[in-house]
mmCIF file of C-alpha atoms in Angstrom:
data_model
loop_
_atom_site.group_PDB
_atom_site.id
_atom_site.type_symbol
_atom_site.label_atom_id
_atom_site.label_comp_id
_atom_site.label_asym_id
_atom_site.label_seq_id
_atom_site.Cartn_x
_atom_site.Cartn_y
_atom_site.Cartn_z
ATOM 1 C CA MET A 1 4.396 16.748 -5.831
ATOM 2 C CA ARG A 2 7.832 16.446 -7.387
ATOM 3 C CA LEU A 3 9.834 15.980 -4.264
ATOM 4 C CA ALA A 4 13.584 17.978 -3.961
ATOM 5 C CA THR A 5 16.544 18.999 -0.953
ATOM 6 C CA ALA A 6 19.200 21.146 -1.569
ATOM 7 C CA GLU A 7 21.700 19.329 -3.145
ATOM 8 C CA THR A 8 19.113 16.745 -4.940
ATOM 9 C CA PRO A 9 17.762 18.021 -8.003
ATOM 10 C CA ALA A 10 13.085 17.132 -7.839
ATOM 11 C CA ALA A 11 13.256 14.022 -10.217
ATOM 12 C CA ASP A 12 15.581 12.683 -7.871
ATOM 13 C CA LEU A 13 13.527 11.417 -5.256
ATOM 14 C CA GLY A 14 10.563 11.169 -6.893
ATOM 15 C CA HIS A 15 6.656 11.475 -6.196
ATOM 16 C CA LEU A 16 5.307 11.981 -3.381
ATOM 17 C CA CYS A 17 0.496 11.776 -2.159
ATOM 18 C CA TYR A 18 -1.258 10.329 -0.346
ATOM 19 C CA CYS A 19 -3.506 7.354 -0.270
ATOM 20 C CA THR A 20 -7.627 8.571 -1.012
ATOM 21 C CA ASN A 21 -8.092 5.329 0.132
ATOM 22 C CA ILE A 22 -8.160 7.542 3.977
ATOM 23 C CA HIS A 23 -12.017 8.963 1.733
ATOM 24 C CA PRO A 24 -14.758 6.619 1.640
ATOM 25 C CA GLY A 25 -16.583 6.010 -0.924
ATOM 26 C CA ASP A 26 -16.734 2.449 -2.907
ATOM 27 C CA SER A 27 -19.438 3.631 -6.053
ATOM 28 C CA TRP A 28 -18.012 6.555 -8.399
ATOM 29 C CA GLU A 29 -20.255 9.113 -7.884
ATOM 30 C CA GLU A 30 -18.837 8.440 -3.723
ATOM 31 C CA THR A 31 -15.881 7.974 -4.393
ATOM 32 C CA ARG A 32 -15.478 12.017 -6.853
ATOM 33 C CA ALA A 33 -17.225 14.016 -3.874
ATOM 34 C CA ALA A 34 -14.521 13.203 -1.938
ATOM 35 C CA LEU A 35 -11.716 14.130 -4.361
ATOM 36 C CA GLY A 36 -13.612 16.991 -4.958
ATOM 37 C CA LYS A 37 -14.345 18.036 -1.670
ATOM 38 C CA TYR A 38 -10.407 17.211 -0.266
ATOM 39 C CA LEU A 39 -8.228 17.478 -2.724
ATOM 40 C CA PRO A 40 -8.650 21.496 -3.920
ATOM 41 C CA GLU A 41 -8.140 22.627 -0.172
ATOM 42 C CA ILE A 42 -5.447 20.355 0.738
ATOM 43 C CA ARG A 43 -3.445 21.328 -2.571
ATOM 44 C CA ALA A 44 -2.951 24.378 -1.836
ATOM 45 C CA GLN A 45 -2.568 23.478 1.725
ATOM 46 C CA ALA A 46 0.154 21.492 0.542
ATOM 47 C CA SER A 47 1.901 21.993 -2.434
ATOM 48 C CA PRO A 48 0.307 25.933 -3.185
ATOM 49 C CA GLY A 49 1.321 26.908 -6.668
ATOM 50 C CA MET A 50 2.414 23.722 -8.127
ATOM 51 C CA PRO A 51 1.199 20.174 -9.142
ATOM 52 C CA PHE A 52 0.181 17.970 -6.680
ATOM 53 C CA GLY A 53 0.737 13.768 -7.303
ATOM 54 C CA VAL A 54 -2.640 11.433 -6.269
ATOM 55 C CA GLY A 55 -2.728 8.767 -4.993
ATOM 56 C CA LEU A 56 -5.866 7.254 -5.774
ATOM 57 C CA ARG A 57 -7.650 4.565 -4.825
ATOM 58 C CA LEU A 58 -10.727 2.781 -6.945
ATOM 59 C CA SER A 59 -13.370 0.398 -5.805
ATOM 60 C CA GLU A 60 -13.921 -2.706 -8.533
ATOM 61 C CA LEU A 61 -17.974 -1.277 -8.703
ATOM 62 C CA ALA A 62 -15.664 2.406 -9.030
ATOM 63 C CA ALA A 63 -13.156 1.935 -11.942
ATOM 64 C CA ARG A 64 -16.027 -0.519 -13.572
ATOM 65 C CA GLN A 65 -18.501 2.751 -14.115
ATOM 66 C CA LEU A 66 -15.051 5.187 -14.566
ATOM 67 C CA GLU A 67 -14.830 3.073 -17.332
ATOM 68 C CA ASP A 68 -17.959 2.352 -18.802
ATOM 69 C CA GLN A 69 -19.534 5.335 -18.447
ATOM 70 C CA PRO A 70 -17.693 7.383 -21.689
ATOM 71 C CA GLU A 71 -18.863 10.766 -19.976
ATOM 72 C CA ARG A 72 -17.518 10.072 -16.779
ATOM 73 C CA LEU A 73 -13.178 9.701 -17.194
ATOM 74 C CA PRO A 74 -12.943 13.078 -19.520
ATOM 75 C CA GLU A 75 -14.600 15.060 -16.623
ATOM 76 C CA PHE A 76 -13.009 13.943 -13.844
ATOM 77 C CA ILE A 77 -9.645 14.588 -16.185
ATOM 78 C CA GLN A 78 -10.321 18.508 -16.485
ATOM 79 C CA PHE A 79 -11.537 19.000 -12.914
ATOM 80 C CA LEU A 80 -7.966 17.188 -12.102
ATOM 81 C CA SER A 81 -6.301 20.434 -14.825
ATOM 82 C CA ARG A 82 -8.087 22.494 -12.737
ATOM 83 C CA HIS A 83 -6.757 22.059 -9.980
ATOM 84 C CA GLN A 84 -3.104 21.353 -10.607
ATOM 85 C CA LEU A 85 -3.427 17.400 -10.227
ATOM 86 C CA TYR A 86 -2.458 15.122 -12.132
ATOM 87 C CA VAL A 87 -2.809 10.854 -10.423
ATOM 88 C CA PHE A 88 0.757 8.934 -10.607
ATOM 89 C CA THR A 89 -0.542 5.915 -9.318
ATOM 90 C CA LEU A 90 -3.354 3.918 -7.934
ATOM 91 C CA ASN A 91 -4.110 1.024 -4.757
ATOM 92 C CA GLY A 92 -5.841 -1.178 -6.181
ATOM 93 C CA PHE A 93 -5.721 -3.948 -2.865
ATOM 94 C CA PRO A 94 -9.374 -3.249 -1.460
ATOM 95 C CA TYR A 95 -11.352 -4.560 -4.179
ATOM 96 C CA GLY A 96 -14.729 -3.948 -2.709
ATOM 97 C CA GLN A 97 -15.952 -1.958 0.566
ATOM 98 C CA PHE A 98 -12.948 -0.677 2.185
ATOM 99 C CA HIS A 99 -14.603 1.427 4.968
ATOM 100 C CA GLY A 100 -17.261 0.351 7.677
ATOM 101 C CA ALA A 101 -17.871 -2.196 10.069
ATOM 102 C CA GLY A 102 -17.375 -5.942 9.561
ATOM 103 C CA THR A 103 -14.804 -4.638 7.219
ATOM 104 C CA LYS A 104 -11.810 -7.397 8.380
ATOM 105 C CA ARG A 105 -9.963 -10.331 6.130
ATOM 106 C CA ARG A 106 -12.681 -9.191 3.548
ATOM 107 C CA VAL A 107 -10.908 -6.730 2.006
ATOM 108 C CA TYR A 108 -8.094 -9.862 0.897
ATOM 109 C CA LEU A 109 -11.174 -11.170 -1.332
ATOM 110 C CA PRO A 110 -11.036 -12.352 -4.427
ATOM 111 C CA ASP A 111 -7.353 -12.808 -3.717
ATOM 112 C CA TRP A 112 -5.025 -13.241 -7.157
ATOM 113 C CA ARG A 113 -5.771 -17.424 -7.319
ATOM 114 C CA HIS A 114 -9.911 -15.486 -9.050
ATOM 115 C CA PRO A 115 -9.823 -14.020 -12.001
ATOM 116 C CA GLU A 116 -12.070 -11.157 -10.641
ATOM 117 C CA ARG A 117 -9.245 -9.171 -9.205
ATOM 118 C CA LEU A 118 -7.081 -10.313 -12.613
ATOM 119 C CA ALA A 119 -10.172 -9.034 -13.963
ATOM 120 C CA TYR A 120 -10.077 -5.734 -11.908
ATOM 121 C CA SER A 121 -6.233 -5.338 -12.255
ATOM 122 C CA ASN A 122 -6.392 -5.336 -15.692
ATOM 123 C CA ARG A 123 -9.334 -2.617 -15.879
ATOM 124 C CA LEU A 124 -7.310 -0.146 -12.959
ATOM 125 C CA ALA A 125 -3.772 -0.712 -15.374
ATOM 126 C CA ARG A 126 -6.003 0.738 -18.186
ATOM 127 C CA LEU A 127 -7.370 3.666 -16.677
ATOM 128 C CA LEU A 128 -3.811 4.589 -15.959
ATOM 129 C CA CYS A 129 -2.917 4.734 -18.907
ATOM 130 C CA ARG A 130 -5.325 7.526 -19.686
ATOM 131 C CA LEU A 131 -4.652 9.165 -16.469
ATOM 132 C CA LEU A 132 -0.717 9.469 -16.324
ATOM 133 C CA PRO A 133 1.177 12.303 -17.461
ATOM 134 C CA PRO A 134 3.140 11.907 -20.534
ATOM 135 C CA ASP A 135 6.074 12.077 -18.478
ATOM 136 C CA ILE A 136 6.089 9.839 -15.769
ATOM 137 C CA ASP A 137 5.741 6.116 -15.420
ATOM 138 C CA GLY A 138 2.202 4.285 -13.287
ATOM 139 C CA SER A 139 2.242 2.148 -10.034
ATOM 140 C CA ILE A 140 -0.329 -0.093 -9.372
ATOM 141 C CA SER A 141 -0.428 -1.543 -5.781
ATOM 142 C CA THR A 142 -1.871 -4.723 -4.742
ATOM 143 C CA LEU A 143 -2.689 -7.378 -2.083
ATOM 144 C CA PRO A 144 0.656 -10.047 -1.613
ATOM 145 C CA GLY A 145 -0.883 -12.920 -3.224
ATOM 146 C CA ALA A 146 -3.883 -13.402 -0.962
ATOM 147 C CA TYR A 147 -4.616 -14.305 2.796
ATOM 148 C CA ALA A 148 -3.059 -16.579 4.703
ATOM 149 C CA ALA A 149 -6.331 -17.921 5.848
ATOM 150 C CA HIS A 150 -8.140 -18.439 3.376
ATOM 151 C CA LEU A 151 -5.446 -20.784 1.650
ATOM 152 C CA ASP A 152 -6.540 -24.638 2.350
ATOM 153 C CA HIS A 153 -2.782 -25.589 0.489
ATOM 154 C CA PRO A 154 -1.065 -22.260 0.386
ATOM 155 C CA ALA A 155 2.173 -24.216 -1.416
ATOM 156 C CA GLN A 156 -0.155 -25.391 -3.886
ATOM 157 C CA ASP A 157 -2.773 -22.398 -4.888
ATOM 158 C CA ALA A 158 1.415 -20.216 -5.104
ATOM 159 C CA GLN A 159 1.298 -20.913 -8.816
ATOM 160 C CA PRO A 160 -2.444 -21.068 -9.678
ATOM 161 C CA ILE A 161 -1.745 -16.944 -8.031
ATOM 162 C CA ALA A 162 1.740 -16.716 -10.149
ATOM 163 C CA GLU A 163 0.153 -17.596 -13.439
ATOM 164 C CA GLN A 164 -2.561 -14.574 -12.699
ATOM 165 C CA LEU A 165 0.271 -12.396 -13.074
ATOM 166 C CA LEU A 166 1.817 -13.521 -15.030
ATOM 167 C CA GLN A 167 -1.097 -12.481 -16.634
ATOM 168 C CA HIS A 168 -1.755 -9.845 -16.280
ATOM 169 C CA ALA A 169 2.152 -8.714 -16.702
ATOM 170 C CA ALA A 170 1.482 -9.694 -20.127
ATOM 171 C CA ILE A 171 -0.886 -7.283 -19.895
ATOM 172 C CA LEU A 172 0.565 -4.251 -18.926
ATOM 173 C CA HIS A 173 3.453 -5.404 -21.578
ATOM 174 C CA ARG A 174 -0.023 -4.837 -24.014
ATOM 175 C CA LEU A 175 -0.671 -1.482 -22.938
ATOM 176 C CA HIS A 176 2.849 -0.264 -22.714
ATOM 177 C CA MET A 177 3.452 -1.402 -26.818
ATOM 178 C CA GLU A 178 -0.273 0.860 -27.258
ATOM 179 C CA SER A 179 0.375 3.369 -25.713
ATOM 180 C CA GLY A 180 3.486 4.413 -24.482
ATOM 181 C CA ARG A 181 2.715 4.042 -20.942
ATOM 182 C CA CYS A 182 4.051 1.599 -18.382
ATOM 183 C CA ILE A 183 2.631 0.282 -15.624
ATOM 184 C CA ARG A 184 4.311 -1.022 -12.464
ATOM 185 C CA LEU A 185 2.514 -3.612 -10.117
ATOM 186 C CA ALA A 186 3.691 -4.345 -5.879
ATOM 187 C CA LEU A 187 2.321 -7.080 -4.228
ATOM 188 C CA GLU A 188 2.409 -5.283 -0.629
ATOM 189 C CA PRO A 189 3.633 -8.181 1.542
ATOM 190 C CA GLU A 190 1.155 -7.652 5.182
ATOM 191 C CA PRO A 191 1.256 -9.955 8.910
ATOM 192 C CA GLU A 192 -1.082 -13.109 8.401
ATOM 193 C CA CYS A 193 -0.755 -13.214 4.694
ATOM 194 C CA LEU A 194 0.270 -15.387 1.539
ATOM 195 C CA LEU A 195 3.355 -12.812 2.056
ATOM 196 C CA GLU A 196 4.022 -11.926 5.283
ATOM 197 C CA THR A 197 7.645 -10.412 4.565
ATOM 198 C CA THR A 198 9.612 -8.621 1.971
ATOM 199 C CA ALA A 199 12.471 -12.360 2.286
ATOM 200 C CA ASP A 200 8.296 -13.344 1.742
ATOM 201 C CA ALA A 201 7.982 -11.288 -1.662
ATOM 202 C CA ILE A 202 11.643 -12.419 -2.951
ATOM 203 C CA GLY A 203 11.496 -15.705 -2.730
ATOM 204 C CA PHE A 204 7.364 -15.716 -4.057
ATOM 205 C CA PHE A 205 9.259 -14.069 -7.166
ATOM 206 C CA GLN A 206 12.691 -16.498 -7.315
ATOM 207 C CA ARG A 207 10.572 -19.666 -6.876
ATOM 208 C CA HIS A 208 6.865 -18.672 -9.035
ATOM 209 C CA LEU A 209 7.793 -15.820 -10.832
ATOM 210 C CA LEU A 210 11.441 -15.957 -12.402
ATOM 211 C CA THR A 211 11.376 -19.543 -13.122
ATOM 212 C CA PRO A 212 11.751 -21.059 -16.545
ATOM 213 C CA GLN A 213 9.078 -22.097 -16.745
ATOM 214 C CA ALA A 214 7.619 -19.514 -16.106
ATOM 215 C CA LEU A 215 9.131 -17.016 -18.483
ATOM 216 C CA ARG A 216 8.581 -19.603 -21.280
ATOM 217 C CA ARG A 217 4.968 -18.968 -20.013
ATOM 218 C CA LEU A 218 5.029 -14.873 -20.055
ATOM 219 C CA ALA A 219 7.064 -15.018 -23.112
ATOM 220 C CA GLU A 220 4.355 -17.234 -24.689
ATOM 221 C CA LEU A 221 1.669 -14.755 -22.929
ATOM 222 C CA CYS A 222 3.349 -11.301 -24.564
ATOM 223 C CA GLN A 223 4.034 -13.313 -28.051
ATOM 224 C CA CYS A 224 7.701 -12.644 -27.472
ATOM 225 C CA PRO A 225 11.045 -13.988 -27.918
ATOM 226 C CA PRO A 226 12.288 -16.414 -23.988
ATOM 227 C CA ASN A 227 14.811 -14.003 -23.260
ATOM 228 C CA HIS A 228 12.853 -10.605 -23.293
ATOM 229 C CA ALA A 229 10.481 -12.297 -21.396
ATOM 230 C CA GLU A 230 12.766 -12.433 -17.732
ATOM 231 C CA THR A 231 13.400 -8.464 -19.070
ATOM 232 C CA LEU A 232 10.070 -8.229 -19.139
ATOM 233 C CA LEU A 233 8.748 -9.400 -15.911
ATOM 234 C CA ARG A 234 10.748 -6.956 -13.859
ATOM 235 C CA ARG A 235 10.180 -4.075 -15.668
ATOM 236 C CA HIS A 236 5.861 -4.708 -15.032
ATOM 237 C CA LEU A 237 6.206 -6.914 -11.237
ATOM 238 C CA GLY A 238 7.924 -5.595 -8.329
ATOM 239 C CA VAL A 239 6.422 -4.998 -4.245
ATOM 240 C CA CYS A 240 5.887 -2.161 -2.270
ATOM 241 C CA LEU A 241 7.746 -1.538 0.678
ATOM 242 C CA ASP A 242 4.317 -0.071 3.240
ATOM 243 C CA CYS A 243 7.019 0.830 6.508
ATOM 244 C CA CYS A 244 4.360 -0.508 8.444
ATOM 245 C CA HIS A 245 4.130 -3.814 8.415
ATOM 246 C CA ALA A 246 7.784 -4.097 7.927
ATOM 247 C CA ALA A 247 7.987 -2.320 10.702
ATOM 248 C CA VAL A 248 5.464 -4.648 12.192
ATOM 249 C CA GLU A 249 7.185 -8.053 11.273
ATOM 250 C CA PHE A 250 10.542 -6.856 13.021
ATOM 251 C CA GLU A 251 12.095 -6.106 9.802
ATOM 252 C CA ASP A 252 15.701 -5.636 9.402
ATOM 253 C CA ILE A 253 15.198 -2.230 7.393
ATOM 254 C CA GLU A 254 18.233 -2.061 5.865
ATOM 255 C CA ALA A 255 18.797 -5.626 4.636
ATOM 256 C CA SER A 256 15.468 -5.868 3.207
ATOM 257 C CA LEU A 257 16.317 -2.919 1.098
ATOM 258 C CA GLN A 258 19.405 -4.828 0.126
ATOM 259 C CA GLN A 259 18.370 -8.135 -0.581
ATOM 260 C CA LEU A 260 15.535 -6.593 -3.006
ATOM 261 C CA SER A 261 18.972 -5.109 -5.172
ATOM 262 C CA SER A 262 20.606 -8.048 -4.712
ATOM 263 C CA ALA A 263 17.735 -9.860 -5.880
ATOM 264 C CA GLY A 264 16.444 -7.623 -9.168
ATOM 265 C CA ILE A 265 13.436 -6.825 -7.631
ATOM 266 C CA ALA A 266 12.005 -2.958 -8.261
ATOM 267 C CA LEU A 267 10.581 -1.513 -4.870
ATOM 268 C CA VAL A 268 7.736 0.008 -7.580
ATOM 269 C CA LYS A 269 6.008 2.128 -3.871
ATOM 270 C CA LEU A 270 6.337 3.373 -1.201
ATOM 271 C CA GLN A 271 3.545 3.813 1.595
ATOM 272 C CA LEU A 272 4.986 5.933 4.119
ATOM 273 C CA SER A 273 3.253 4.423 7.577
ATOM 274 C CA ALA A 274 3.585 3.655 10.520
ATOM 275 C CA GLY A 275 2.055 2.123 13.110
ATOM 276 C CA LEU A 276 2.181 1.191 17.068
ATOM 277 C CA LYS A 277 4.605 -0.878 19.255
ATOM 278 C CA LEU A 278 4.486 -1.650 23.087
ATOM 279 C CA ASP A 279 8.373 -2.422 23.932
ATOM 280 C CA ARG A 280 7.327 -4.334 27.532
ATOM 281 C CA VAL A 281 4.213 -5.554 27.325
ATOM 282 C CA GLN A 282 2.625 -4.302 30.675
ATOM 283 C CA PRO A 283 -1.857 -5.262 32.855
ATOM 284 C CA SER A 284 -1.803 -2.003 32.853
ATOM 285 C CA HIS A 285 -1.791 -1.242 29.056
ATOM 286 C CA ARG A 286 -5.581 -3.339 28.593
ATOM 287 C CA ALA A 287 -7.410 -0.708 28.823
ATOM 288 C CA GLN A 288 -5.541 1.205 26.415
ATOM 289 C CA LEU A 289 -5.008 -1.230 24.377
ATOM 290 C CA ARG A 290 -8.837 -2.103 23.390
ATOM 291 C CA SER A 291 -9.319 1.647 22.537
ATOM 292 C CA PHE A 292 -7.481 0.444 19.244
ATOM 293 C CA ALA A 293 -8.787 -3.022 18.573
ATOM 294 C CA GLU A 294 -12.384 -1.756 16.692
ATOM 295 C CA ASP A 295 -14.633 -3.103 13.983
ATOM 296 C CA HIS A 296 -13.264 -1.769 10.922
ATOM 297 C CA TYR A 297 -9.605 -3.134 10.496
ATOM 298 C CA LEU A 298 -7.708 -5.858 10.905
ATOM 299 C CA HIS A 299 -5.168 -5.474 13.502
ATOM 300 C CA GLN A 300 -2.407 -7.933 13.055
ATOM 301 C CA VAL A 301 0.032 -8.454 15.910
ATOM 302 C CA VAL A 302 3.572 -9.415 16.105
ATOM 303 C CA GLN A 303 5.162 -10.212 19.354
ATOM 304 C CA ARG A 304 8.887 -9.817 20.054
ATOM 305 C CA THR A 305 10.580 -12.649 22.525
ATOM 306 C CA PRO A 306 13.894 -14.169 23.061
ATOM 307 C CA SER A 307 12.766 -17.289 21.901
ATOM 308 C CA GLY A 308 11.554 -15.608 18.946
ATOM 309 C CA LEU A 309 8.137 -14.343 16.741
ATOM 310 C CA ARG A 310 3.898 -15.338 17.698
ATOM 311 C CA ARG A 311 1.795 -13.409 15.848
ATOM 312 C CA PHE A 312 -1.918 -13.036 16.394
ATOM 313 C CA ASP A 313 -4.459 -12.167 13.220
ATOM 314 C CA ASP A 314 -6.257 -9.315 15.509
ATOM 315 C CA LEU A 315 -5.627 -7.081 18.186
ATOM 316 C CA PRO A 316 -8.474 -9.115 20.783
ATOM 317 C CA ALA A 317 -7.236 -12.649 19.577
ATOM 318 C CA ALA A 318 -4.034 -10.812 20.353
ATOM 319 C CA LEU A 319 -5.928 -9.353 24.250
ATOM 320 C CA GLU A 320 -6.916 -13.080 25.487
ATOM 321 C CA TYR A 321 -3.274 -14.129 24.974
ATOM 322 C CA LEU A 322 -1.987 -10.128 26.831
ATOM 323 C CA GLU A 323 -0.916 -11.951 30.652
ATOM 324 C CA GLN A 324 0.841 -14.880 28.927
ATOM 325 C CA ALA A 325 2.578 -11.889 27.292
ATOM 326 C CA TYR A 326 3.547 -9.768 30.822
ATOM 327 C CA GLY A 327 7.655 -8.447 30.002
ATOM 328 C CA ALA A 328 7.242 -8.669 25.396
ATOM 329 C CA GLU A 329 7.549 -6.755 23.024
ATOM 330 C CA TRP A 330 4.590 -5.566 20.675
ATOM 331 C CA ARG A 331 4.293 -3.846 17.434
ATOM 332 C CA ILE A 332 0.774 -3.761 16.021
ATOM 333 C CA HIS A 333 -0.786 -2.823 12.391
ATOM 334 C CA PHE A 334 -2.684 -0.560 13.763
ATOM 335 C CA HIS A 335 -1.739 2.741 10.834
ATOM 336 C CA VAL A 336 -1.427 5.588 12.834
ATOM 337 C CA PRO A 337 -0.459 9.840 11.587
ATOM 338 C CA LEU A 338 3.927 10.173 10.947
ATOM 339 C CA TRP A 339 4.096 13.464 13.278
ATOM 340 C CA THR A 340 3.549 11.023 16.121
ATOM 341 C CA ARG A 341 5.910 9.338 18.395
ATOM 342 C CA GLN A 342 3.244 8.734 21.644
ATOM 343 C CA LEU A 343 0.139 8.289 21.739
ATOM 344 C CA GLY A 344 -0.660 7.505 26.207
ATOM 345 C CA ASP A 345 1.506 4.509 26.453
ATOM 346 C CA PHE A 346 2.525 2.873 23.442
ATOM 347 C CA SER A 347 5.250 4.255 20.318
ATOM 348 C CA SER A 348 4.378 4.282 16.776
ATOM 349 C CA THR A 349 7.372 3.115 14.396
ATOM 350 C CA GLN A 350 7.951 6.494 12.845
ATOM 351 C CA ASP A 351 11.774 5.183 13.386
ATOM 352 C CA CYS A 352 11.384 2.270 10.526
ATOM 353 C CA VAL A 353 9.871 5.872 8.056
ATOM 354 C CA ARG A 354 12.905 8.421 9.373
ATOM 355 C CA GLN A 355 14.991 5.351 8.658
ATOM 356 C CA VAL A 356 13.545 4.413 4.728
ATOM 357 C CA LEU A 357 13.171 8.722 3.867
ATOM 358 C CA ALA A 358 17.108 8.773 5.360
ATOM 359 C CA ARG A 359 18.483 6.463 3.035
ATOM 360 C CA HIS A 360 15.465 8.113 0.397
ATOM 361 C CA ARG A 361 17.578 10.687 0.596
ATOM 362 C CA ARG A 362 20.564 9.991 -0.080
ATOM 363 C CA GLN A 363 20.145 7.675 -2.590
ATOM 364 C CA ALA A 364 16.138 7.263 -4.165
ATOM 365 C CA LEU A 365 15.137 3.744 -3.523
ATOM 366 C CA THR A 366 11.934 4.854 -6.179
ATOM 367 C CA SER A 367 9.960 7.550 -7.896
ATOM 368 C CA HIS A 368 6.526 6.863 -5.702
ATOM 369 C CA LEU A 369 5.322 8.149 -2.047
ATOM 370 C CA GLU A 370 2.233 7.483 -0.815
ATOM 371 C CA VAL A 371 1.583 8.253 2.047
ATOM 372 C CA GLU A 372 -0.743 5.932 3.999
ATOM 373 C CA THR A 373 -3.022 7.050 6.757
ATOM 374 C CA TYR A 374 -5.986 5.838 6.475
ATOM 375 C CA SER A 375 -8.334 4.382 9.185
ATOM 376 C CA TRP A 376 -7.723 8.338 10.402
ATOM 377 C CA HIS A 377 -10.740 7.644 11.353
ATOM 378 C CA VAL A 378 -10.587 4.963 13.761
ATOM 379 C CA LEU A 379 -8.464 6.003 15.766
ATOM 380 C CA PRO A 380 -9.117 6.332 19.329
ATOM 381 C CA PRO A 381 -10.032 10.390 19.585
ATOM 382 C CA ALA A 382 -7.573 11.451 21.673
ATOM 383 C CA PHE A 383 -5.550 10.875 19.181
ATOM 384 C CA ARG A 384 -7.043 12.287 16.099
ATOM 385 C CA ASP A 385 -5.259 16.533 16.729
ATOM 386 C CA GLY A 386 -7.291 17.860 14.482
ATOM 387 C CA ASN A 387 -9.261 18.158 10.656
ATOM 388 C CA LEU A 388 -8.399 15.979 7.850
ATOM 389 C CA VAL A 389 -7.510 17.732 6.208
ATOM 390 C CA ASP A 390 -5.293 19.552 8.616
ATOM 391 C CA ALA A 391 -3.731 15.582 9.262
ATOM 392 C CA ILE A 392 -2.927 14.729 6.114
ATOM 393 C CA CYS A 393 -0.679 18.620 5.252
ATOM 394 C CA ARG A 394 0.453 17.495 8.346
ATOM 395 C CA GLU A 395 1.650 14.264 6.905
ATOM 396 C CA LEU A 396 2.947 15.255 3.678
ATOM 397 C CA LYS A 397 5.133 18.190 5.184
ATOM 398 C CA TRP A 398 6.831 15.788 7.831
ATOM 399 C CA VAL A 399 8.058 13.925 5.462
ATOM 400 C CA LYS A 400 9.399 16.794 3.011
ATOM 401 C CA GLU A 401 10.855 17.749 6.377
ATOM 402 C CA GLN A 402 13.003 14.404 6.399
ATOM 403 C CA LEU A 403 13.832 14.636 3.577
ATOM 404 C CA GLN A 404 15.664 18.381 3.840
#
């Protein structure tokens, strides 16, 4: 949906959606059934009588089925039109199964070293070209290169990752020339990944994508003059800032936004999400921490002490060191509803989202905003307030209230 305040024209604050990765489904049949069930009801409640934006998640299987079976995409486009829905952004992070026990580290595979990731991202871009409304640019968020533990030699592995990103940028340029639709890929920093923070992402661009050698390679791929390559790269590649990830990493959000701007790297997409935090870890927190240590997703933990940060790749691993953490601050990568400030002994990182939205209200940071609370189904029951439709609509309403 288009966003507006009393002082700011709608187009200036961009488009808001929620990410449909909250709905389980790997095949196109499963995905289409979930979209048919939830989207009309959510639009009617969250955006009555007005067009409603969709942040679409397609697995590799669903994307392949949607593109390869000619009757499916026109039917989906008709569904979108009938219900006043429009797709402007895709979540291209999870390649395969996303929901289900044991997803954990598998969600990062194949990563950007592998041709399967490039082929999947190219397919998503082709589909988005056909789904986009004529007056809106598109975005696709993706994993930040790779999960760090999957890399034997991170410094060496960065080069093949950069090569495939350059190849994808060339595909996006070609689609732009052929269709007039501009699509941008957004690398999404996440704890325990090759790019954990905004600063990591900026460094990767500067060391591997904006070098003279990389720009010559892009010019070769795009068959364009070398002095155009940097413009093309900055147009089609950028960053997705996930507020939960940034807060868990203790980022200074104002500084991160300023660093992106100073580096001339596009903030393609904001993912509006909140995580968990404990200001001072205590022995009494063990039982409640265990209630969040579920077996579907990774819940990375970052601990802050006077001597610095310590990272754990998952909450169960952090719990093994709980006694050593007494008195320290923990932040946990577990997406919780945006409206929630307190969850038992935990508070949320909602303040980071508030800060970003306050900045966006003063001066738009990007035109794509996406609520992403995919972990609703694994929240401890005590913190699941109402049904899924109401929860999603309540989050969207909360975001609009912050902007007004």
